[in-house]
mmCIF file of C-alpha atoms in Angstrom:
data_model
loop_
_atom_site.group_PDB
_atom_site.id
_atom_site.type_symbol
_atom_site.label_atom_id
_atom_site.label_comp_id
_atom_site.label_asym_id
_atom_site.label_seq_id
_atom_site.Cartn_x
_atom_site.Cartn_y
_atom_site.Cartn_z
ATOM 1 C CA MET A 1 2.034 -30.414 -4.332
ATOM 2 C CA ALA A 2 4.201 -31.938 -1.644
ATOM 3 C CA VAL A 3 1.831 -31.045 1.187
ATOM 4 C CA THR A 4 -1.916 -31.417 0.721
ATOM 5 C CA PRO A 5 -4.551 -29.586 2.747
ATOM 6 C CA VAL A 6 -5.592 -32.873 4.444
ATOM 7 C CA GLU A 7 -2.053 -33.676 5.577
ATOM 8 C CA PHE A 8 -1.595 -30.138 6.816
ATOM 9 C CA VAL A 9 -4.716 -30.137 8.966
ATOM 10 C CA ALA A 10 -3.902 -33.564 10.381
ATOM 11 C CA ASP A 11 -0.338 -32.705 11.382
ATOM 12 C CA PRO A 12 -0.224 -30.625 14.604
ATOM 13 C CA THR A 13 3.500 -29.939 14.137
ATOM 14 C CA LEU A 14 2.873 -28.222 10.825
ATOM 15 C CA THR A 15 -0.011 -26.297 12.363
ATOM 16 C CA LEU A 16 2.127 -25.008 15.233
ATOM 17 C CA GLN A 17 4.981 -24.083 12.904
ATOM 18 C CA LEU A 18 2.647 -22.209 10.601
ATOM 19 C CA LEU A 19 1.079 -20.384 13.537
ATOM 20 C CA GLY A 20 4.444 -19.421 15.029
ATOM 21 C CA TRP A 21 5.977 -18.151 11.784
ATOM 22 C CA THR A 22 2.781 -16.329 10.820
ATOM 23 C CA LEU A 23 2.684 -14.563 14.192
ATOM 24 C CA GLY A 24 6.340 -13.588 13.762
ATOM 25 C CA GLY A 25 5.652 -12.221 10.296
ATOM 26 C CA ALA A 26 2.572 -10.380 11.572
ATOM 27 C CA PHE A 27 4.725 -8.697 14.224
ATOM 28 C CA LEU A 28 7.233 -7.516 11.608
ATOM 29 C CA GLY A 29 4.408 -6.317 9.344
ATOM 30 C CA SER A 30 2.952 -4.347 12.247
ATOM 31 C CA LEU A 31 6.262 -2.600 12.822
ATOM 32 C CA SER A 32 6.729 -1.739 9.150
ATOM 33 C CA GLY A 33 3.132 -0.585 8.788
ATOM 34 C CA LEU A 34 3.296 1.730 11.791
ATOM 35 C CA VAL A 35 6.677 3.335 11.002
ATOM 36 C CA PRO A 36 5.883 6.513 9.053
ATOM 37 C CA GLY A 37 7.339 6.508 5.554
ATOM 38 C CA LEU A 38 8.604 2.921 5.593
ATOM 39 C CA HIS A 39 7.416 1.458 2.306
ATOM 40 C CA ALA A 40 6.529 -2.238 2.168
ATOM 41 C CA ASN A 41 9.001 -2.845 -0.657
ATOM 42 C CA ASN A 42 11.929 -1.462 1.347
ATOM 43 C CA PHE A 43 11.005 -3.650 4.286
ATOM 44 C CA ALA A 44 10.585 -6.699 2.044
ATOM 45 C CA LEU A 45 14.000 -6.163 0.460
ATOM 46 C CA LEU A 46 15.534 -6.096 3.921
ATOM 47 C CA LEU A 47 13.796 -9.398 4.613
ATOM 48 C CA ALA A 48 15.163 -10.776 1.357
ATOM 49 C CA GLY A 49 18.677 -9.818 2.419
ATOM 50 C CA VAL A 50 18.495 -11.809 5.652
ATOM 51 C CA ALA A 51 16.215 -14.625 4.473
ATOM 52 C CA ALA A 52 19.084 -16.963 3.601
ATOM 53 C CA SER A 53 20.467 -16.766 7.145
ATOM 54 C CA VAL A 54 17.130 -17.304 8.904
ATOM 55 C CA PRO A 55 17.173 -20.753 10.566
ATOM 56 C CA GLY A 56 13.982 -22.422 9.474
ATOM 57 C CA ASP A 57 12.131 -24.281 6.742
ATOM 58 C CA PRO A 58 12.006 -22.022 3.637
ATOM 59 C CA LEU A 59 8.271 -22.720 3.397
ATOM 60 C CA PHE A 60 7.604 -21.185 6.794
ATOM 61 C CA VAL A 61 10.058 -18.344 6.221
ATOM 62 C CA GLY A 62 7.952 -17.619 3.123
ATOM 63 C CA CYS A 63 4.784 -17.780 5.252
ATOM 64 C CA ALA A 64 6.286 -15.200 7.604
ATOM 65 C CA MET A 65 7.100 -12.898 4.681
ATOM 66 C CA LEU A 66 3.583 -13.156 3.296
ATOM 67 C CA ALA A 67 2.124 -12.547 6.750
ATOM 68 C CA ALA A 68 4.320 -9.456 7.122
ATOM 69 C CA GLY A 69 3.144 -8.174 3.761
ATOM 70 C CA VAL A 70 -0.539 -8.753 4.527
ATOM 71 C CA VAL A 71 -0.451 -7.203 8.007
ATOM 72 C CA HIS A 72 1.522 -4.239 6.637
ATOM 73 C CA THR A 73 -1.386 -3.473 4.284
ATOM 74 C CA PHE A 74 -3.734 -3.344 7.297
ATOM 75 C CA LEU A 75 -1.551 -1.221 9.581
ATOM 76 C CA ASN A 76 -0.138 1.228 7.022
ATOM 77 C CA ALA A 77 -3.508 3.008 7.065
ATOM 78 C CA VAL A 78 -2.930 4.136 10.659
ATOM 79 C CA PRO A 79 -0.043 6.597 10.120
ATOM 80 C CA ALA A 80 -1.806 7.745 6.944
ATOM 81 C CA MET A 81 -4.754 8.822 9.078
ATOM 82 C CA ALA A 82 -3.011 10.034 12.229
ATOM 83 C CA LEU A 83 0.182 11.550 10.821
ATOM 84 C CA GLY A 84 -0.428 11.977 7.108
ATOM 85 C CA VAL A 85 2.520 9.810 6.064
ATOM 86 C CA PRO A 86 1.082 7.081 3.854
ATOM 87 C CA ASP A 87 2.578 4.183 2.073
ATOM 88 C CA ALA A 88 2.354 5.116 -1.628
ATOM 89 C CA GLU A 89 -0.472 2.595 -2.042
ATOM 90 C CA MET A 90 -2.506 4.596 0.476
ATOM 91 C CA ALA A 91 -2.010 7.890 -1.373
ATOM 92 C CA VAL A 92 -5.647 8.214 -2.438
ATOM 93 C CA THR A 93 -7.018 7.703 1.057
ATOM 94 C CA THR A 94 -4.750 10.248 2.737
ATOM 95 C CA LEU A 95 -6.954 13.297 2.221
ATOM 96 C CA PRO A 96 -10.311 11.459 2.583
ATOM 97 C CA ALA A 97 -9.086 9.838 5.800
ATOM 98 C CA HIS A 98 -7.790 13.176 7.064
ATOM 99 C CA ARG A 99 -11.149 14.791 6.395
ATOM 100 C CA MET A 100 -12.840 12.107 8.471
ATOM 101 C CA VAL A 101 -10.298 12.528 11.267
ATOM 102 C CA GLN A 102 -10.858 16.287 11.238
ATOM 103 C CA GLU A 103 -14.604 15.623 11.494
ATOM 104 C CA GLY A 104 -14.002 13.483 14.576
ATOM 105 C CA ARG A 105 -14.756 10.259 12.706
ATOM 106 C CA GLY A 106 -11.261 8.774 12.695
ATOM 107 C CA TYR A 107 -12.412 5.661 14.544
ATOM 108 C CA GLU A 108 -14.923 5.036 11.773
ATOM 109 C CA ALA A 109 -12.230 5.555 9.129
ATOM 110 C CA ILE A 110 -10.053 2.952 10.828
ATOM 111 C CA ARG A 111 -12.908 0.440 10.874
ATOM 112 C CA LEU A 112 -13.714 1.098 7.232
ATOM 113 C CA SER A 113 -10.095 0.439 6.303
ATOM 114 C CA ALA A 114 -10.051 -2.754 8.375
ATOM 115 C CA LEU A 115 -13.270 -4.001 6.746
ATOM 116 C CA GLY A 116 -12.006 -3.181 3.266
ATOM 117 C CA SER A 117 -8.861 -5.215 3.872
ATOM 118 C CA ILE A 118 -10.383 -8.271 5.558
ATOM 119 C CA LEU A 119 -13.253 -8.529 3.062
ATOM 120 C CA ALA A 120 -10.730 -8.304 0.241
ATOM 121 C CA VAL A 121 -8.787 -11.219 1.754
ATOM 122 C CA LEU A 122 -11.917 -13.341 1.967
ATOM 123 C CA ALA A 123 -12.951 -12.434 -1.592
ATOM 124 C CA ALA A 124 -9.546 -12.634 -3.261
ATOM 125 C CA ILE A 125 -8.774 -16.241 -2.331
ATOM 126 C CA PRO A 126 -11.788 -17.887 -4.073
ATOM 127 C CA LEU A 127 -11.469 -15.454 -6.992
ATOM 128 C CA ALA A 128 -7.738 -15.959 -7.436
ATOM 129 C CA LEU A 129 -7.856 -19.157 -9.499
ATOM 130 C CA PRO A 130 -10.403 -18.097 -12.155
ATOM 131 C CA ILE A 131 -8.935 -14.596 -12.420
ATOM 132 C CA THR A 132 -5.408 -15.981 -12.682
ATOM 133 C CA TRP A 133 -6.544 -18.288 -15.483
ATOM 134 C CA GLY A 134 -8.094 -15.382 -17.388
ATOM 135 C CA VAL A 135 -5.227 -12.957 -16.849
ATOM 136 C CA THR A 136 -2.639 -15.593 -17.752
ATOM 137 C CA ALA A 137 -4.376 -16.101 -21.094
ATOM 138 C CA ALA A 138 -4.398 -12.356 -21.745
ATOM 139 C CA TYR A 139 -0.972 -11.617 -20.277
ATOM 140 C CA PRO A 140 1.042 -11.811 -23.545
ATOM 141 C CA THR A 141 -1.263 -9.191 -25.091
ATOM 142 C CA ILE A 142 -1.085 -7.016 -21.967
ATOM 143 C CA ARG A 143 2.716 -7.255 -21.911
ATOM 144 C CA ASP A 144 3.051 -6.349 -25.586
ATOM 145 C CA ASN A 145 0.747 -3.323 -25.224
ATOM 146 C CA LEU A 146 1.731 -2.207 -21.715
ATOM 147 C CA PRO A 147 2.847 1.351 -22.651
ATOM 148 C CA LEU A 148 -0.461 1.983 -24.433
ATOM 149 C CA LEU A 149 -2.433 0.547 -21.519
ATOM 150 C CA LEU A 150 -0.570 2.710 -19.010
ATOM 151 C CA ALA A 151 -1.048 5.780 -21.206
ATOM 152 C CA MET A 152 -4.800 5.141 -21.246
ATOM 153 C CA VAL A 153 -4.782 4.883 -17.450
ATOM 154 C CA VAL A 154 -2.934 8.196 -17.128
ATOM 155 C CA VAL A 155 -5.323 9.981 -19.491
ATOM 156 C CA ALA A 156 -8.331 8.585 -17.603
ATOM 157 C CA LEU A 157 -6.907 9.679 -14.256
ATOM 158 C CA ILE A 158 -6.242 13.217 -15.439
ATOM 159 C CA ALA A 159 -9.652 13.451 -17.111
ATOM 160 C CA SER A 160 -11.340 12.275 -13.907
ATOM 161 C CA GLU A 161 -10.393 15.512 -12.115
ATOM 162 C CA PHE A 162 -13.393 17.817 -11.709
ATOM 163 C CA THR A 163 -11.907 21.201 -12.658
ATOM 164 C CA ARG A 164 -9.635 22.549 -15.369
ATOM 165 C CA ARG A 165 -7.196 23.798 -12.742
ATOM 166 C CA ALA A 166 -7.026 20.325 -11.183
ATOM 167 C CA ARG A 167 -6.454 18.710 -14.576
ATOM 168 C CA VAL A 168 -3.579 21.092 -15.300
ATOM 169 C CA GLY A 169 -2.117 20.331 -11.878
ATOM 170 C CA ALA A 170 -2.555 16.604 -12.466
ATOM 171 C CA LEU A 171 -0.650 16.753 -15.763
ATOM 172 C CA PHE A 172 2.088 18.923 -14.258
ATOM 173 C CA SER A 173 2.418 16.588 -11.268
ATOM 174 C CA PHE A 174 2.622 13.527 -13.511
ATOM 175 C CA VAL A 175 5.336 15.047 -15.705
ATOM 176 C CA LEU A 176 7.442 16.166 -12.736
ATOM 177 C CA ALA A 177 7.086 12.765 -11.047
ATOM 178 C CA THR A 178 8.039 11.003 -14.294
ATOM 179 C CA VAL A 179 11.226 13.051 -14.582
ATOM 180 C CA LEU A 180 12.049 12.250 -10.964
ATOM 181 C CA GLY A 181 11.555 8.534 -11.612
ATOM 182 C CA LEU A 182 13.647 8.566 -14.783
ATOM 183 C CA TYR A 183 16.631 10.079 -12.994
ATOM 184 C CA THR A 184 16.469 8.232 -9.674
ATOM 185 C CA LEU A 185 14.738 4.839 -9.751
ATOM 186 C CA ASP A 186 17.616 2.865 -11.274
ATOM 187 C CA LEU A 187 20.307 4.384 -9.068
ATOM 188 C CA SER A 188 22.058 2.359 -6.372
ATOM 189 C CA PRO A 189 23.813 4.879 -4.122
ATOM 190 C CA ASP A 190 25.977 3.828 -1.213
ATOM 191 C CA ALA A 191 23.816 3.501 1.877
ATOM 192 C CA PRO A 192 24.089 2.084 5.410
ATOM 193 C CA LEU A 193 21.457 -0.587 4.636
ATOM 194 C CA GLU A 194 22.286 -2.991 1.835
ATOM 195 C CA GLY A 195 18.618 -3.850 1.299
ATOM 196 C CA GLY A 196 17.718 -0.240 0.695
ATOM 197 C CA GLY A 197 16.876 1.585 -2.480
ATOM 198 C CA MET A 198 15.426 4.775 -3.866
ATOM 199 C CA LEU A 199 11.786 3.972 -3.092
ATOM 200 C CA ALA A 200 12.047 5.135 0.520
ATOM 201 C CA PRO A 201 13.187 8.738 -0.146
ATOM 202 C CA ILE A 202 11.002 9.022 -3.256
ATOM 203 C CA PHE A 203 7.739 7.922 -1.621
ATOM 204 C CA ALA A 204 8.485 9.649 1.688
ATOM 205 C CA GLY A 205 9.092 12.881 -0.193
ATOM 206 C CA LEU A 206 6.195 12.650 -2.623
ATOM 207 C CA PHE A 207 3.485 11.449 -0.254
ATOM 208 C CA GLY A 208 4.646 12.072 3.306
ATOM 209 C CA ALA A 209 6.584 15.320 3.604
ATOM 210 C CA PRO A 210 4.029 17.634 1.914
ATOM 211 C CA VAL A 211 1.262 16.625 4.323
ATOM 212 C CA LEU A 212 3.555 17.073 7.322
ATOM 213 C CA ILE A 213 4.764 20.481 6.125
ATOM 214 C CA ASP A 214 1.185 21.692 5.777
ATOM 215 C CA ALA A 215 0.285 20.132 9.140
ATOM 216 C CA ILE A 216 2.872 22.246 10.989
ATOM 217 C CA ARG A 217 0.473 25.169 10.644
ATOM 218 C CA GLY A 218 -2.598 23.062 11.401
ATOM 219 C CA GLY A 219 -4.544 22.481 14.581
ATOM 220 C CA GLY A 220 -3.698 18.808 15.009
ATOM 221 C CA VAL A 221 -6.017 15.866 15.598
ATOM 222 C CA PRO A 222 -9.339 16.876 17.210
ATOM 223 C CA PRO A 223 -11.158 14.631 19.713
ATOM 224 C CA GLN A 224 -12.598 11.555 18.029
ATOM 225 C CA ARG A 225 -16.170 10.517 18.717
ATOM 226 C CA GLU A 226 -18.191 8.126 16.599
ATOM 227 C CA ARG A 227 -17.168 4.530 15.995
ATOM 228 C CA ALA A 228 -20.337 3.572 14.127
ATOM 229 C CA ILE A 229 -19.977 3.116 10.363
ATOM 230 C CA ALA A 230 -22.231 5.511 8.462
ATOM 231 C CA MET A 231 -22.102 3.511 5.223
ATOM 232 C CA PRO A 232 -24.588 0.770 4.267
ATOM 233 C CA GLY A 233 -23.234 -2.705 4.858
ATOM 234 C CA TRP A 234 -24.025 -3.824 1.325
ATOM 235 C CA LEU A 235 -22.089 -0.871 -0.105
ATOM 236 C CA VAL A 236 -19.070 -1.655 2.086
ATOM 237 C CA ALA A 237 -19.166 -5.247 0.807
ATOM 238 C CA VAL A 238 -19.582 -4.263 -2.858
ATOM 239 C CA THR A 239 -16.803 -1.681 -2.647
ATOM 240 C CA ALA A 240 -14.445 -4.156 -0.950
ATOM 241 C CA LEU A 241 -15.271 -6.789 -3.585
ATOM 242 C CA ALA A 242 -14.549 -4.303 -6.361
ATOM 243 C CA GLY A 243 -11.304 -3.462 -4.586
ATOM 244 C CA ALA A 244 -10.375 -7.136 -4.467
ATOM 245 C CA LEU A 245 -11.002 -7.464 -8.202
ATOM 246 C CA ALA A 246 -8.900 -4.376 -8.860
ATOM 247 C CA GLY A 247 -6.186 -5.944 -6.719
ATOM 248 C CA ALA A 248 -5.833 -8.570 -9.421
ATOM 249 C CA VAL A 249 -4.985 -5.836 -11.930
ATOM 250 C CA VAL A 250 -2.398 -4.394 -9.537
ATOM 251 C CA GLY A 251 -0.955 -7.850 -8.946
ATOM 252 C CA TYR A 252 -0.403 -8.578 -12.627
ATOM 253 C CA ILE A 253 0.242 -5.271 -14.379
ATOM 254 C CA PRO A 254 3.403 -3.342 -13.444
ATOM 255 C CA GLY A 255 2.994 0.358 -12.770
ATOM 256 C CA ILE A 256 -0.643 0.160 -11.642
ATOM 257 C CA SER A 257 -0.760 0.950 -7.915
ATOM 258 C CA ALA A 258 -3.527 0.410 -5.391
ATOM 259 C CA ALA A 259 -4.142 4.160 -5.390
ATOM 260 C CA ILE A 260 -4.707 4.201 -9.154
ATOM 261 C CA ALA A 261 -6.892 1.103 -9.090
ATOM 262 C CA ALA A 262 -9.017 2.553 -6.264
ATOM 263 C CA VAL A 263 -9.855 5.607 -8.366
ATOM 264 C CA ALA A 264 -11.035 3.314 -11.153
ATOM 265 C CA VAL A 265 -13.004 1.165 -8.709
ATOM 266 C CA LEU A 266 -15.095 4.058 -7.469
ATOM 267 C CA LEU A 267 -16.247 4.834 -11.001
ATOM 268 C CA PHE A 268 -18.045 1.484 -11.047
ATOM 269 C CA VAL A 269 -19.284 1.257 -7.459
ATOM 270 C CA PRO A 270 -23.002 2.054 -7.101
ATOM 271 C CA GLY A 271 -24.129 4.843 -4.820
ATOM 272 C CA ARG A 272 -22.307 7.920 -3.528
ATOM 273 C CA SER A 273 -19.711 6.364 -1.252
ATOM 274 C CA GLY A 274 -17.466 9.457 -1.147
ATOM 275 C CA ASP A 275 -14.549 9.484 1.286
ATOM 276 C CA ARG A 276 -15.686 6.258 2.915
ATOM 277 C CA GLY A 277 -15.654 4.481 -0.425
ATOM 278 C CA TYR A 278 -12.108 5.673 -1.123
ATOM 279 C CA ILE A 279 -10.922 4.218 2.154
ATOM 280 C CA VAL A 280 -12.656 0.851 1.710
ATOM 281 C CA ALA A 281 -11.618 0.519 -1.940
ATOM 282 C CA THR A 282 -7.963 1.417 -1.499
ATOM 283 C CA SER A 283 -7.562 -0.787 1.557
ATOM 284 C CA GLY A 284 -9.177 -3.641 -0.369
ATOM 285 C CA VAL A 285 -6.949 -3.176 -3.404
ATOM 286 C CA ASP A 286 -3.815 -2.880 -1.296
ATOM 287 C CA THR A 287 -4.463 -6.097 0.641
ATOM 288 C CA ALA A 288 -5.815 -8.129 -2.294
ATOM 289 C CA ASN A 289 -2.728 -7.185 -4.275
ATOM 290 C CA THR A 290 -0.596 -9.184 -1.826
ATOM 291 C CA ILE A 291 -2.646 -12.304 -2.538
ATOM 292 C CA PHE A 292 -2.855 -11.901 -6.311
ATOM 293 C CA ALA A 293 0.877 -11.165 -6.444
ATOM 294 C CA LEU A 294 1.422 -14.652 -5.005
ATOM 295 C CA PHE A 295 -0.697 -16.188 -7.757
ATOM 296 C CA ALA A 296 1.095 -14.050 -10.350
ATOM 297 C CA LEU A 297 4.382 -15.555 -9.191
ATOM 298 C CA VAL A 298 2.900 -19.038 -9.606
ATOM 299 C CA ALA A 299 1.266 -18.353 -12.981
ATOM 300 C CA ILE A 300 3.753 -16.179 -14.866
ATOM 301 C CA GLY A 301 6.865 -16.475 -12.724
ATOM 302 C CA GLN A 302 7.083 -12.715 -12.151
ATOM 303 C CA PRO A 303 7.420 -11.254 -8.619
ATOM 304 C CA ARG A 304 5.222 -8.143 -8.784
ATOM 305 C CA THR A 305 5.870 -6.781 -5.282
ATOM 306 C CA GLY A 306 8.832 -6.380 -2.975
ATOM 307 C CA VAL A 307 7.363 -9.073 -0.735
ATOM 308 C CA MET A 308 7.299 -11.519 -3.656
ATOM 309 C CA VAL A 309 10.912 -10.654 -4.508
ATOM 310 C CA ALA A 310 11.845 -11.467 -0.918
ATOM 311 C CA PHE A 311 9.754 -14.671 -1.073
ATOM 312 C CA GLU A 312 11.527 -15.795 -4.248
ATOM 313 C CA ASN A 313 14.974 -14.943 -2.843
ATOM 314 C CA ALA A 314 14.218 -17.091 0.196
ATOM 315 C CA ASN A 315 13.678 -20.077 -2.145
ATOM 316 C CA ALA A 316 10.306 -20.682 -0.503
ATOM 317 C CA PRO A 317 8.270 -23.431 -2.200
ATOM 318 C CA LEU A 318 4.927 -22.452 -3.693
ATOM 319 C CA GLU A 319 2.786 -24.673 -1.442
ATOM 320 C CA LEU A 320 -0.432 -22.748 -1.980
ATOM 321 C CA PRO A 321 -2.660 -24.544 0.591
ATOM 322 C CA ILE A 322 -0.312 -23.753 3.480
ATOM 323 C CA LEU A 323 0.544 -20.293 2.206
ATOM 324 C CA LEU A 324 -3.113 -19.323 1.815
ATOM 325 C CA VAL A 325 -3.977 -20.552 5.307
ATOM 326 C CA GLY A 326 -1.178 -18.324 6.568
ATOM 327 C CA VAL A 327 -2.544 -15.394 4.549
ATOM 328 C CA VAL A 328 -6.044 -15.773 6.030
ATOM 329 C CA LEU A 329 -4.606 -16.057 9.540
ATOM 330 C CA ALA A 330 -2.509 -12.942 8.951
ATOM 331 C CA GLY A 331 -5.605 -11.152 7.682
ATOM 332 C CA VAL A 332 -7.508 -11.910 10.887
ATOM 333 C CA ILE A 333 -4.544 -10.732 12.980
ATOM 334 C CA GLY A 334 -4.256 -7.558 10.929
ATOM 335 C CA PHE A 335 -7.990 -6.851 11.253
ATOM 336 C CA VAL A 336 -7.830 -7.006 15.033
ATOM 337 C CA LEU A 337 -4.580 -5.051 15.272
ATOM 338 C CA VAL A 338 -5.634 -2.146 13.065
ATOM 339 C CA ILE A 339 -8.737 -1.499 15.181
ATOM 340 C CA VAL A 340 -7.000 -1.839 18.561
ATOM 341 C CA VAL A 341 -3.760 -0.085 17.643
ATOM 342 C CA GLY A 342 -5.451 2.472 15.392
ATOM 343 C CA ASP A 343 -7.725 3.791 18.135
ATOM 344 C CA VAL A 344 -4.829 4.106 20.586
ATOM 345 C CA TYR A 345 -2.673 5.744 17.910
ATOM 346 C CA LEU A 346 -5.280 8.431 17.227
ATOM 347 C CA GLU A 347 -5.836 9.101 20.925
ATOM 348 C CA PHE A 348 -2.101 9.388 21.585
ATOM 349 C CA VAL A 349 -1.466 11.735 18.662
ATOM 350 C CA GLY A 350 -4.474 13.832 19.666
ATOM 351 C CA GLN A 351 -2.856 14.586 23.036
ATOM 352 C CA LEU A 352 0.363 15.944 21.524
ATOM 353 C CA ALA A 353 1.299 19.225 19.865
ATOM 354 C CA TYR A 354 0.855 18.337 16.220
ATOM 355 C CA TRP A 355 3.559 20.691 14.919
ATOM 356 C CA LYS A 356 6.072 18.892 17.125
ATOM 357 C CA ILE A 357 4.938 15.522 15.774
ATOM 358 C CA SER A 358 5.246 16.802 12.208
ATOM 359 C CA VAL A 359 8.791 18.070 12.782
ATOM 360 C CA VAL A 360 9.854 14.806 14.478
ATOM 361 C CA VAL A 361 8.349 12.639 11.714
ATOM 362 C CA LEU A 362 9.944 14.801 9.024
ATOM 363 C CA GLY A 363 13.256 14.184 10.760
ATOM 364 C CA LEU A 364 12.499 10.451 10.841
ATOM 365 C CA LEU A 365 11.805 10.469 7.099
ATOM 366 C CA CYS A 366 15.168 12.156 6.508
ATOM 367 C CA VAL A 367 16.854 9.441 8.589
ATOM 368 C CA LEU A 368 15.077 6.686 6.665
ATOM 369 C CA SER A 369 16.082 8.318 3.380
ATOM 370 C CA PHE A 370 19.711 8.303 4.506
ATOM 371 C CA LEU A 371 19.587 4.700 5.729
ATOM 372 C CA PHE A 372 18.117 3.423 2.467
ATOM 373 C CA ALA A 373 19.897 5.672 -0.047
ATOM 374 C CA GLY A 374 22.703 7.548 1.711
ATOM 375 C CA LEU A 375 23.302 11.284 1.440
ATOM 376 C CA PHE A 376 21.944 11.242 -2.096
ATOM 377 C CA GLY A 377 18.691 9.878 -0.670
ATOM 378 C CA ILE A 378 18.261 13.000 1.456
ATOM 379 C CA VAL A 379 18.678 15.176 -1.656
ATOM 380 C CA VAL A 380 16.073 13.087 -3.489
ATOM 381 C CA PHE A 381 13.777 13.322 -0.480
ATOM 382 C CA PHE A 382 13.787 17.137 -0.595
ATOM 383 C CA VAL A 383 13.306 17.223 -4.374
ATOM 384 C CA ALA A 384 10.430 14.731 -4.120
ATOM 385 C CA ALA A 385 8.889 16.782 -1.297
ATOM 386 C CA ALA A 386 8.868 19.872 -3.516
ATOM 387 C CA ILE A 387 7.167 17.910 -6.299
ATOM 388 C CA GLY A 388 4.723 16.437 -3.809
ATOM 389 C CA MET A 389 3.476 19.928 -2.939
ATOM 390 C CA VAL A 390 2.232 20.498 -6.501
ATOM 391 C CA PRO A 391 -1.031 18.500 -6.766
ATOM 392 C CA VAL A 392 -2.563 19.848 -3.559
ATOM 393 C CA ARG A 393 -1.791 23.425 -4.606
ATOM 394 C CA PHE A 394 -3.799 22.757 -7.768
ATOM 395 C CA GLN A 395 -6.495 20.908 -5.774
ATOM 396 C CA ALA A 396 -5.723 17.687 -7.657
ATOM 397 C CA ARG A 397 -5.377 14.172 -6.275
ATOM 398 C CA ARG A 398 -1.963 12.963 -5.160
ATOM 399 C CA VAL A 399 -2.364 9.750 -7.149
ATOM 400 C CA HIS A 400 -0.870 11.500 -10.223
ATOM 401 C CA LEU A 401 2.470 11.442 -8.427
ATOM 402 C CA MET A 402 2.551 7.701 -9.180
ATOM 403 C CA GLY A 403 3.931 8.901 -12.501
ATOM 404 C CA VAL A 404 7.260 8.300 -10.769
ATOM 405 C CA LEU A 405 6.660 4.602 -11.589
ATOM 406 C CA ILE A 406 4.243 4.741 -14.520
ATOM 407 C CA GLY A 407 6.135 7.310 -16.601
ATOM 408 C CA PRO A 408 9.436 5.384 -16.807
ATOM 409 C CA LEU A 409 7.527 2.184 -17.647
ATOM 410 C CA MET A 410 5.677 3.928 -20.482
ATOM 411 C CA LEU A 411 8.856 5.384 -21.934
ATOM 412 C CA ALA A 412 10.766 2.113 -21.556
ATOM 413 C CA GLY A 413 8.173 0.403 -23.742
#
């Protein structure tokens, strides 16, 4: 590699450049994470569109993009808890986090999410090389049997529901989401933002709007009390480690989201971690995915996330030592931000009339749908919102709505 770790540490100019670009990327990731309904991939594609005109070394532009992606995975948990508008990767934690907020333990939920993410960063980096070696060896087999693998995942997810009613709802939700994906994902409607796409209205409708519609009749965010974490430290660490390992699967296999991987993780985590385990696991998977996606780009040449697409479009060199230092730095920044900003966010929302917040955020999601996909995006948003109401009515998990991505991939194979 052109720049070795020794040269990097010894050169203060490189250190200052890395710090500056990482801080800039962290700021952008904070904005994208805190805007309800703004999916990381949409934000990354916008970055990709302007990357060529950004004055700076492509290496450090790439560092900024990675930092934005990492910090986004920390901060996107905050609107999921306070407003109920998650990034699709946070779909599993939405209801568990809401239950904790309703119990007055939102501060604890925020800290659990922060720990899950930062521990996943620290675990994913040393694990990345051996896991990449193993997955690279198995990748041709995985690629050739991807539809079968995805079908097995879908069957396992549906079977994991506890009641017959929930299993029926899970299957119905998956089928409806698959149809939605088949008819919308590949479209490129005229839109005000060139870096847009159908992901924004689809995910905002499936995962954001239904929660907000139900919240209009709710009582809002109650006063929050406890900050202490009522989960054994060893179980937090084991769950985060399992999440980091699952992040490797997400990073290499298309169609497997952090939400899906988190469900699988909890089947193998010892103890009864419940809602807290969901939050730690999904946060860990979501953040680790950003790191493993970088190694996937190096190993198999495939950008698995929107951030990696933006990174590749910026022609950023794959200088892993510098990039990984930037990732760790971004992780530390994200850890601090999610605790500080998350607490303030919950307190602020708790002082407002929740039905007003829900109506305003629903309006914001409509605006985002228009910006990314034009008038057709608003239509898709409303259709996706109707589909998104299905799993909760059957008391099933929202993760089955990821059929919007998995279903088309299965059928394409």
